[in-house]
Short mmCIF file of C-alpha atoms and ligand atoms in Angstrom, two decimals:
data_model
loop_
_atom_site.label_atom_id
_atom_site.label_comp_id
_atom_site.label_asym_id
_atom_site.label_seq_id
_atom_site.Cartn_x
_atom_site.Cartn_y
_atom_site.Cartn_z
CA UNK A 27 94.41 65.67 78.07
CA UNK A 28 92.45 67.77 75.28
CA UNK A 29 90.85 70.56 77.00
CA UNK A 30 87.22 71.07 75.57
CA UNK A 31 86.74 73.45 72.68
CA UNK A 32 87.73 76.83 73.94
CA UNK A 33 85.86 79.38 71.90
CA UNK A 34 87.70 82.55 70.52
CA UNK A 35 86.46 86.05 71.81
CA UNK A 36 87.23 89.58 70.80
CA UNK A 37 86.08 92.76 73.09
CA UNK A 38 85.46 95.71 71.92
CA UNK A 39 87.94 98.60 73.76
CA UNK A 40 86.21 101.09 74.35
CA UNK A 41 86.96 101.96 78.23
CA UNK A 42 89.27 100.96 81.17
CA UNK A 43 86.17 98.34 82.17
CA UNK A 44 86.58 96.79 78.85
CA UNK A 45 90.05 95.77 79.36
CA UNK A 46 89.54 94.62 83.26
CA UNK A 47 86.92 92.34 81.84
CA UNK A 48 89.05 91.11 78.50
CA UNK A 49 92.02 90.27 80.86
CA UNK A 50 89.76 88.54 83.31
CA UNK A 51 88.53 86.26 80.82
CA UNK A 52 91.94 85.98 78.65
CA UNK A 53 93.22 84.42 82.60
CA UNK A 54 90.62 82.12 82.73
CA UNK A 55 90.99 80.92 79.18
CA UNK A 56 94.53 80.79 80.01
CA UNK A 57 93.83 78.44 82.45
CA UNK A 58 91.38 76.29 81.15
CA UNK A 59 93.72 75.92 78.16
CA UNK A 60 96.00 74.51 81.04
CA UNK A 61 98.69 77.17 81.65
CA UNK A 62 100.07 77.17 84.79
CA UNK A 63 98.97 80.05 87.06
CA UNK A 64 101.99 82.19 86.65
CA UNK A 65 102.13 82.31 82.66
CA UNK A 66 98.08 82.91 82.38
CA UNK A 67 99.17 86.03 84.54
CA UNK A 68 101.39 86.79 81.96
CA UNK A 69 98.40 86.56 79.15
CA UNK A 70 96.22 88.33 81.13
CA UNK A 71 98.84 90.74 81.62
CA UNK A 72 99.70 91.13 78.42
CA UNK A 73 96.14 91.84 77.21
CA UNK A 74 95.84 94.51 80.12
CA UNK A 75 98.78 96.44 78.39
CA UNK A 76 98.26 96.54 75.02
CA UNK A 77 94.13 96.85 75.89
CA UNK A 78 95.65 100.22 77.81
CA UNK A 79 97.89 101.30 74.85
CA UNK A 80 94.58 101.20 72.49
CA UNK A 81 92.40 103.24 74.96
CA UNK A 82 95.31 105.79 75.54
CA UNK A 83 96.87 106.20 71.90
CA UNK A 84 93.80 105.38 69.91
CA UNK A 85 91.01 105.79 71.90
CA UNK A 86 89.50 102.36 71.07
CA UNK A 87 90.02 99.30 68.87
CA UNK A 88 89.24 95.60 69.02
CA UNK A 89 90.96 92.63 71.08
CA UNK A 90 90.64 89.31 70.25
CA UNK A 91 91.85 86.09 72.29
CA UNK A 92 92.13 82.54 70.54
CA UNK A 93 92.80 79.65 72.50
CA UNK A 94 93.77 76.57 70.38
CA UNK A 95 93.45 73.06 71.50
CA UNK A 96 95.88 71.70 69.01
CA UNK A 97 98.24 69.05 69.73
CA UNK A 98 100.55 71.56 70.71
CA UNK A 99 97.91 74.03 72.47
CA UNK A 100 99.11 78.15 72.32
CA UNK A 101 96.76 81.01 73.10
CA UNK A 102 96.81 84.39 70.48
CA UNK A 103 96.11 87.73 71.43
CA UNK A 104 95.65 90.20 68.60
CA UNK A 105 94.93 94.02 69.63
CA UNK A 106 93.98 96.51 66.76
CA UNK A 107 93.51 99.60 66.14
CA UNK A 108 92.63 102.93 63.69
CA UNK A 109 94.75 105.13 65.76
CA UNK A 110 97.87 107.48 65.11
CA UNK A 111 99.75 104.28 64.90
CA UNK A 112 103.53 103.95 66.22
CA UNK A 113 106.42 105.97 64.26
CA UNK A 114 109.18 104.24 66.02
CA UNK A 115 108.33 101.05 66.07
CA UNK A 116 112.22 99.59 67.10
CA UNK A 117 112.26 102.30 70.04
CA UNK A 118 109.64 101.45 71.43
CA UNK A 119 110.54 97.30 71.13
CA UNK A 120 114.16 98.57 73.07
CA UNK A 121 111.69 99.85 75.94
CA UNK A 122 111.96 102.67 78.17
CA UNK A 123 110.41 104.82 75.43
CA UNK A 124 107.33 106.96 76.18
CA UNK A 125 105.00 109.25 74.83
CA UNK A 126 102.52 109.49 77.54
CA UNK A 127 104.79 109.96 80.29
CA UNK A 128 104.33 106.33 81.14
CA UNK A 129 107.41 104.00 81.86
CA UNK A 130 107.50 102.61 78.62
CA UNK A 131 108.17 98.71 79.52
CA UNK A 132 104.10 97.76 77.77
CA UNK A 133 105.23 96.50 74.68
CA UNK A 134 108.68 95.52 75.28
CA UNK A 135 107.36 94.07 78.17
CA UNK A 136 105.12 92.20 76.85
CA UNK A 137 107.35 90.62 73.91
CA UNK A 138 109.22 88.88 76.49
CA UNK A 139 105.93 87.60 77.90
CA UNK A 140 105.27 86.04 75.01
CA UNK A 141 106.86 83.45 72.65
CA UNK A 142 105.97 85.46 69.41
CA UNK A 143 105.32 88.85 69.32
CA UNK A 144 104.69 91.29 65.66
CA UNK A 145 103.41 94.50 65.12
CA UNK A 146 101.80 95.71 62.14
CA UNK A 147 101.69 99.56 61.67
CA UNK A 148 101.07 102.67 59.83
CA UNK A 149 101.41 105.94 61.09
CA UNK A 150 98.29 107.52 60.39
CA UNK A 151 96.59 104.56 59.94
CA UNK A 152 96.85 101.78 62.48
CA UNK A 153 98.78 99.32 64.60
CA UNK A 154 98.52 95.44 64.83
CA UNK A 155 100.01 93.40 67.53
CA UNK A 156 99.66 89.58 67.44
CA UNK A 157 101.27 87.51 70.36
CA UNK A 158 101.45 84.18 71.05
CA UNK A 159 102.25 81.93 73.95
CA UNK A 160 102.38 78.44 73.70
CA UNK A 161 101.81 75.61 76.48
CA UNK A 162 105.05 73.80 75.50
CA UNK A 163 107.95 75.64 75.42
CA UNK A 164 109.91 74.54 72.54
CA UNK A 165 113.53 73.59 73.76
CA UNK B 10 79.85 109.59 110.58
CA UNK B 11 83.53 108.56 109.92
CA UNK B 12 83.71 105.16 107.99
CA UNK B 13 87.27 104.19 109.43
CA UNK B 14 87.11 100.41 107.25
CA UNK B 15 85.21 101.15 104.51
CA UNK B 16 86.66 103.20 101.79
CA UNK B 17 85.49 102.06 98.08
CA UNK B 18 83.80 98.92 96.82
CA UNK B 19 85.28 97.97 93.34
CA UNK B 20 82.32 97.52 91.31
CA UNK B 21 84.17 95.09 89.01
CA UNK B 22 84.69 92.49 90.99
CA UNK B 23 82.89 92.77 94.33
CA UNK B 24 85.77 93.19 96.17
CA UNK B 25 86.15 96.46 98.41
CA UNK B 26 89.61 98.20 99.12
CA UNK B 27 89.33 99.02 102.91
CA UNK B 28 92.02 100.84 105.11
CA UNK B 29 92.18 100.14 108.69
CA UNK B 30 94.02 101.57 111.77
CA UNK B 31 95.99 98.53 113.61
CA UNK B 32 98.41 99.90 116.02
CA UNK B 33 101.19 102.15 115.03
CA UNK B 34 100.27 100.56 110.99
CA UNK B 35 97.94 101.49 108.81
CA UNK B 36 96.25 98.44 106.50
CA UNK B 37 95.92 99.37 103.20
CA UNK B 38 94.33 96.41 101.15
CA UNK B 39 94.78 97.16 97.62
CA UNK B 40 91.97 95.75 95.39
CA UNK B 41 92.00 93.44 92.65
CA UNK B 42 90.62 95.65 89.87
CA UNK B 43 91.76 99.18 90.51
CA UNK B 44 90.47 101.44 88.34
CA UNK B 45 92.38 105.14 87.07
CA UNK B 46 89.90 106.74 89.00
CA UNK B 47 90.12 104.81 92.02
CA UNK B 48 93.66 104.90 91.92
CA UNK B 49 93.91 108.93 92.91
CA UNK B 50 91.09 108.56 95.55
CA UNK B 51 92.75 105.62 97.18
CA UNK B 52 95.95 107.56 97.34
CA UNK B 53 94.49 110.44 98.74
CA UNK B 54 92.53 108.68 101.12
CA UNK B 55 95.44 106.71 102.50
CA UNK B 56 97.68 110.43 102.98
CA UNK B 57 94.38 111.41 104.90
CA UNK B 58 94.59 108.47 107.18
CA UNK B 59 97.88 108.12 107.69
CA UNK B 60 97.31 111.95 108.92
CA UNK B 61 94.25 110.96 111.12
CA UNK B 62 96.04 108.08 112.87
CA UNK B 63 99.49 109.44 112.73
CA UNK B 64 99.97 106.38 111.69
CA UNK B 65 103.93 105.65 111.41
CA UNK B 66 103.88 102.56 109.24
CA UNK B 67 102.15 101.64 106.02
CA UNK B 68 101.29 98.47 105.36
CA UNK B 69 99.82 97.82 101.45
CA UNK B 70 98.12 94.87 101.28
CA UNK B 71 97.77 93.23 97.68
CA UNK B 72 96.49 89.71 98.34
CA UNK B 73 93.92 90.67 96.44
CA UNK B 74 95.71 91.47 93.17
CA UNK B 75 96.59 89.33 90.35
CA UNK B 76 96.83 90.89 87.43
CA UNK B 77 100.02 93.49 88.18
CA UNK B 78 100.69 95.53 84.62
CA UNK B 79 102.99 98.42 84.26
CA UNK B 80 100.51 101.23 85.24
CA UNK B 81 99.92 98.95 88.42
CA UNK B 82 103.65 98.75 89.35
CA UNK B 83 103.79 102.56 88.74
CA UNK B 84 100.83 103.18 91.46
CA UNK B 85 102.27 100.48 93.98
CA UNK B 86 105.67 102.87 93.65
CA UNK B 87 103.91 106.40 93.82
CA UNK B 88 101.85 105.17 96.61
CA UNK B 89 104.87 104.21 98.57
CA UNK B 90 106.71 107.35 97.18
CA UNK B 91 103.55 109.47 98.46
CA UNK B 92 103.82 107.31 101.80
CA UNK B 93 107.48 108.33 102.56
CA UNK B 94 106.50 111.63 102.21
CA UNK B 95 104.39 111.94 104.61
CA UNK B 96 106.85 110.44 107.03
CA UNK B 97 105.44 106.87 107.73
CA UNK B 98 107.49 103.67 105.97
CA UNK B 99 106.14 101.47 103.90
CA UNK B 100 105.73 97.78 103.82
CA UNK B 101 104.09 95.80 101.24
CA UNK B 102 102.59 91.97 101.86
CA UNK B 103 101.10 89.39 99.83
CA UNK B 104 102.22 89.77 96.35
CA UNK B 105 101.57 86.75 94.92
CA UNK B 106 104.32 84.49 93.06
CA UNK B 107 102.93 84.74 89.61
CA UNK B 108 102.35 88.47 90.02
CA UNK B 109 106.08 89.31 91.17
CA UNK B 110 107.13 86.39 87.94
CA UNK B 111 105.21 88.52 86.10
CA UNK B 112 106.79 91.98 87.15
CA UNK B 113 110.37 91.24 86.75
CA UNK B 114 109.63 89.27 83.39
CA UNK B 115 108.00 92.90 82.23
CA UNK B 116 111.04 94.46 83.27
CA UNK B 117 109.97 96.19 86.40
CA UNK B 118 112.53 96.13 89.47
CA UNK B 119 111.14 94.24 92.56
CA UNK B 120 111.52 95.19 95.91
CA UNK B 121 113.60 93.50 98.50
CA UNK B 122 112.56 90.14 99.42
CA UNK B 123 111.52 91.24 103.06
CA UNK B 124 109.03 93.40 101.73
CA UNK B 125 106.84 90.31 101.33
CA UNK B 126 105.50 89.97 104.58
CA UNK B 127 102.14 88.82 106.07
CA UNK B 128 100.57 91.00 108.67
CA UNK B 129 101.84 89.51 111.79
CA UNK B 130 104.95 89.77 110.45
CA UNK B 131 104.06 93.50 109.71
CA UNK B 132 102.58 94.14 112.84
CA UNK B 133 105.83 92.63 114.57
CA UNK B 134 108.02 95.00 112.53
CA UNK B 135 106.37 97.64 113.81
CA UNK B 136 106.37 96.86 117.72
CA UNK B 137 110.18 96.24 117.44
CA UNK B 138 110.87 99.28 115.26
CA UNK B 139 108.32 101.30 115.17
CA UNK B 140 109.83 103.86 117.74
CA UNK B 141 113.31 103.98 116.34
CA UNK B 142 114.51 106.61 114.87
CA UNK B 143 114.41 106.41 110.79
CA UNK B 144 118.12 106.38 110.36
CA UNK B 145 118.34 103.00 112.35
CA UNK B 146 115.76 101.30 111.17
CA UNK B 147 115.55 102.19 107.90
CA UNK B 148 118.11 98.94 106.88
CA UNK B 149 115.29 97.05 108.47
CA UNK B 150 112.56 98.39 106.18
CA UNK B 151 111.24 96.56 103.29
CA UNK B 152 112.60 99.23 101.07
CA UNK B 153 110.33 99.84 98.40
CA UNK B 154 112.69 100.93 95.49
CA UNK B 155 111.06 99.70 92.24
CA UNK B 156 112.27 101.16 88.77
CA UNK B 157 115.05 103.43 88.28
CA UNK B 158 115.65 107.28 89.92
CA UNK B 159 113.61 109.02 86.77
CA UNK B 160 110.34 107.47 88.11
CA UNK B 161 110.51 109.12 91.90
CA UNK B 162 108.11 111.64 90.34
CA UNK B 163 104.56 111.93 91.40
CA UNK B 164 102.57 110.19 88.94
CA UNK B 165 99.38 110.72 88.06
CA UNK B 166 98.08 107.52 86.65
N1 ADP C 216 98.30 101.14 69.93
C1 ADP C 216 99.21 102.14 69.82
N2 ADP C 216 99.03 103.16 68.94
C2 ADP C 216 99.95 104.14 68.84
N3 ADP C 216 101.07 104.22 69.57
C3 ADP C 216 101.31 103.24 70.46
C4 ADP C 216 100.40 102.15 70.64
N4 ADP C 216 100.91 101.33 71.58
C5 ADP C 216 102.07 101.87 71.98
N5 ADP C 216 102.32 103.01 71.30
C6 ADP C 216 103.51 103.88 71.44
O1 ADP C 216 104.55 103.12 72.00
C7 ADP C 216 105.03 103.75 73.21
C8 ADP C 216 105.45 102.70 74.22
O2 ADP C 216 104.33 101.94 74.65
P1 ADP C 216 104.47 101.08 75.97
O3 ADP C 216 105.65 100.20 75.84
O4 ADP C 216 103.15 100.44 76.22
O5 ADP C 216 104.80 102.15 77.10
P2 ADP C 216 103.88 103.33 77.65
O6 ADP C 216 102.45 103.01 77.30
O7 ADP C 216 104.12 103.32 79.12
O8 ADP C 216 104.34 104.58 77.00
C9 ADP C 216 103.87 104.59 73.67
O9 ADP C 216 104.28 105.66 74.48
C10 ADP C 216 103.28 105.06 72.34
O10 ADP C 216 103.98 106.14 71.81
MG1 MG C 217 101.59 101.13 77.47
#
């Protein structure tokens, strides 16, 4: 079955209300793309942490999700920002790494959510994470 | 006058967090879209009960949640950590599947399987054991030992 034509949407990060509501949506979209219940909770989770590491490391940024119909259907999720951007970029993959006194599993985390996961960033200057799940697993 | 139910309504998603005396337990239902804020005045609010009621078992309720990041495991294990403290034990019910999928996937340690009880089940617990002593009972507590040592900290999320 081809799900209808799921439209792409990026929020603006701005506060913690911004990433309740671009989770929310990012699990429905999940769903209507036809995930099962348990990995759209992983989207939407995934959106919740890296929408959380843009409000607390660089105050705001942008988050877009892209659902795509395809023959072989996979949602995106790409969080940006202009903040301090991340120094230690394989630390931080390992996990357990903090700067905020949090527990460090977001982004590592997250990459095992997710069937692709790649940062982009520049200390001073930025960071770029794009992450994919797909509806098939490839075996 | 004392509001003994009602406690916060998130303004998300219409769905209030209420805590309620039932016995020897205090019902805690977590809600779906806790916010920072929230977070500290639910916690605080819960200690204050717990006091009012004497309350000697805890019973966190999150039926209601399904989206469960990182900061949300860290308040589900200060909340129990803050719990313990004050002497009561802690039981959590109705974490969904796809939420406790979820957790372990992100790497966060999961409590033991008893600790996912409904409320009769709950209130049960707490008839049979709720006037043992802690040393005997405490290998029939859902034990709520998420994450590693470092974390038994008080957070402030
Ligand atoms: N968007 C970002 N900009 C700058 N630094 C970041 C960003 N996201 C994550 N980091 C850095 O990576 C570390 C680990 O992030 P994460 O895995 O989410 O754990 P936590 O947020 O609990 O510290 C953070 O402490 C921070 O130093
Ligand atoms: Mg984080």
């Amino acid at each position: 079955m081809v799900s209808p034509r799921l439209a792409s949407r990026t929020w603006s990060i701005e506060g913690m209300v911004d990433v309740v509501t671009a989770r929310r949506c990012g699990l429905k979209t999940a769903l209507s793309l036809g995930f099962s219940t348990p990995e759209a909770t992983k989207i939407a989770v995934v959106i919740s942490e890296l929408g959380r590491n843009i409000l607390l490391y660089a105050e705001r940024g942008l988050i877009t999700v892209s659902p795509h119909s395809d023959t072989l259907p996979y949602i995106e999720i790409i969080a940006q920002d202009h903040g301090p951007g991340i120094e230690d970029v394989e630390r931080v993959l390992a996990g357990g790494y903090t700067t905020s006194g949090g527990l460090g599993k977001g982004v590592s985390g997250s990459r095992r959510l997710m069937d692709e996961f790649e940062i982009e960033t520049a200390v001073g200057e930025g960071t770029k994470i794009r992450a994919v799940k797909r509806l098939y697993r490839r075996r | 006058m004392f509001m003994d139910d009602d406690f916060t309504d998130d303004a998300m998603s219409g769905v209030a967090s209420t805590i309620q005396k039932l016995e020897d337990l205090l019902l805690v239902t977590v809600p779906r879209d806790l916010m920072d804020d929230q977070v500290l005045s639910l916690r605080r609010e819960v200690v204050k009960h717990i006091r009012l009621y004497n309350s000697l078992w805890v019973l966190l309720d999150f039926s209601q949640v399904d989206i469960c990041d990182s900061y949300f495991g860290r308040f589900i294990q200060s909340m129990a950590n803050m719990v313990r403290l004050t002497g009561a034990r802690v039981i959590i019910s109705g974490l969904q599947d796809a939420v406790i999928e979820t957790m372990v996937e992100l790497g966060m340690t999961l409590p033991d399987v008893r600790a996912v009880l409904d409320l009769d089940e709950a209130l049960a617990m707490s008839r049979t054991n709720g006037k043992v002593d802690a040393d005997t009972s405490e290998t029939e507590l859902a034990e709520l030992s998420f994450l590693d040592s470092s974390t038994f900290d008080f957070f402030e999320v």
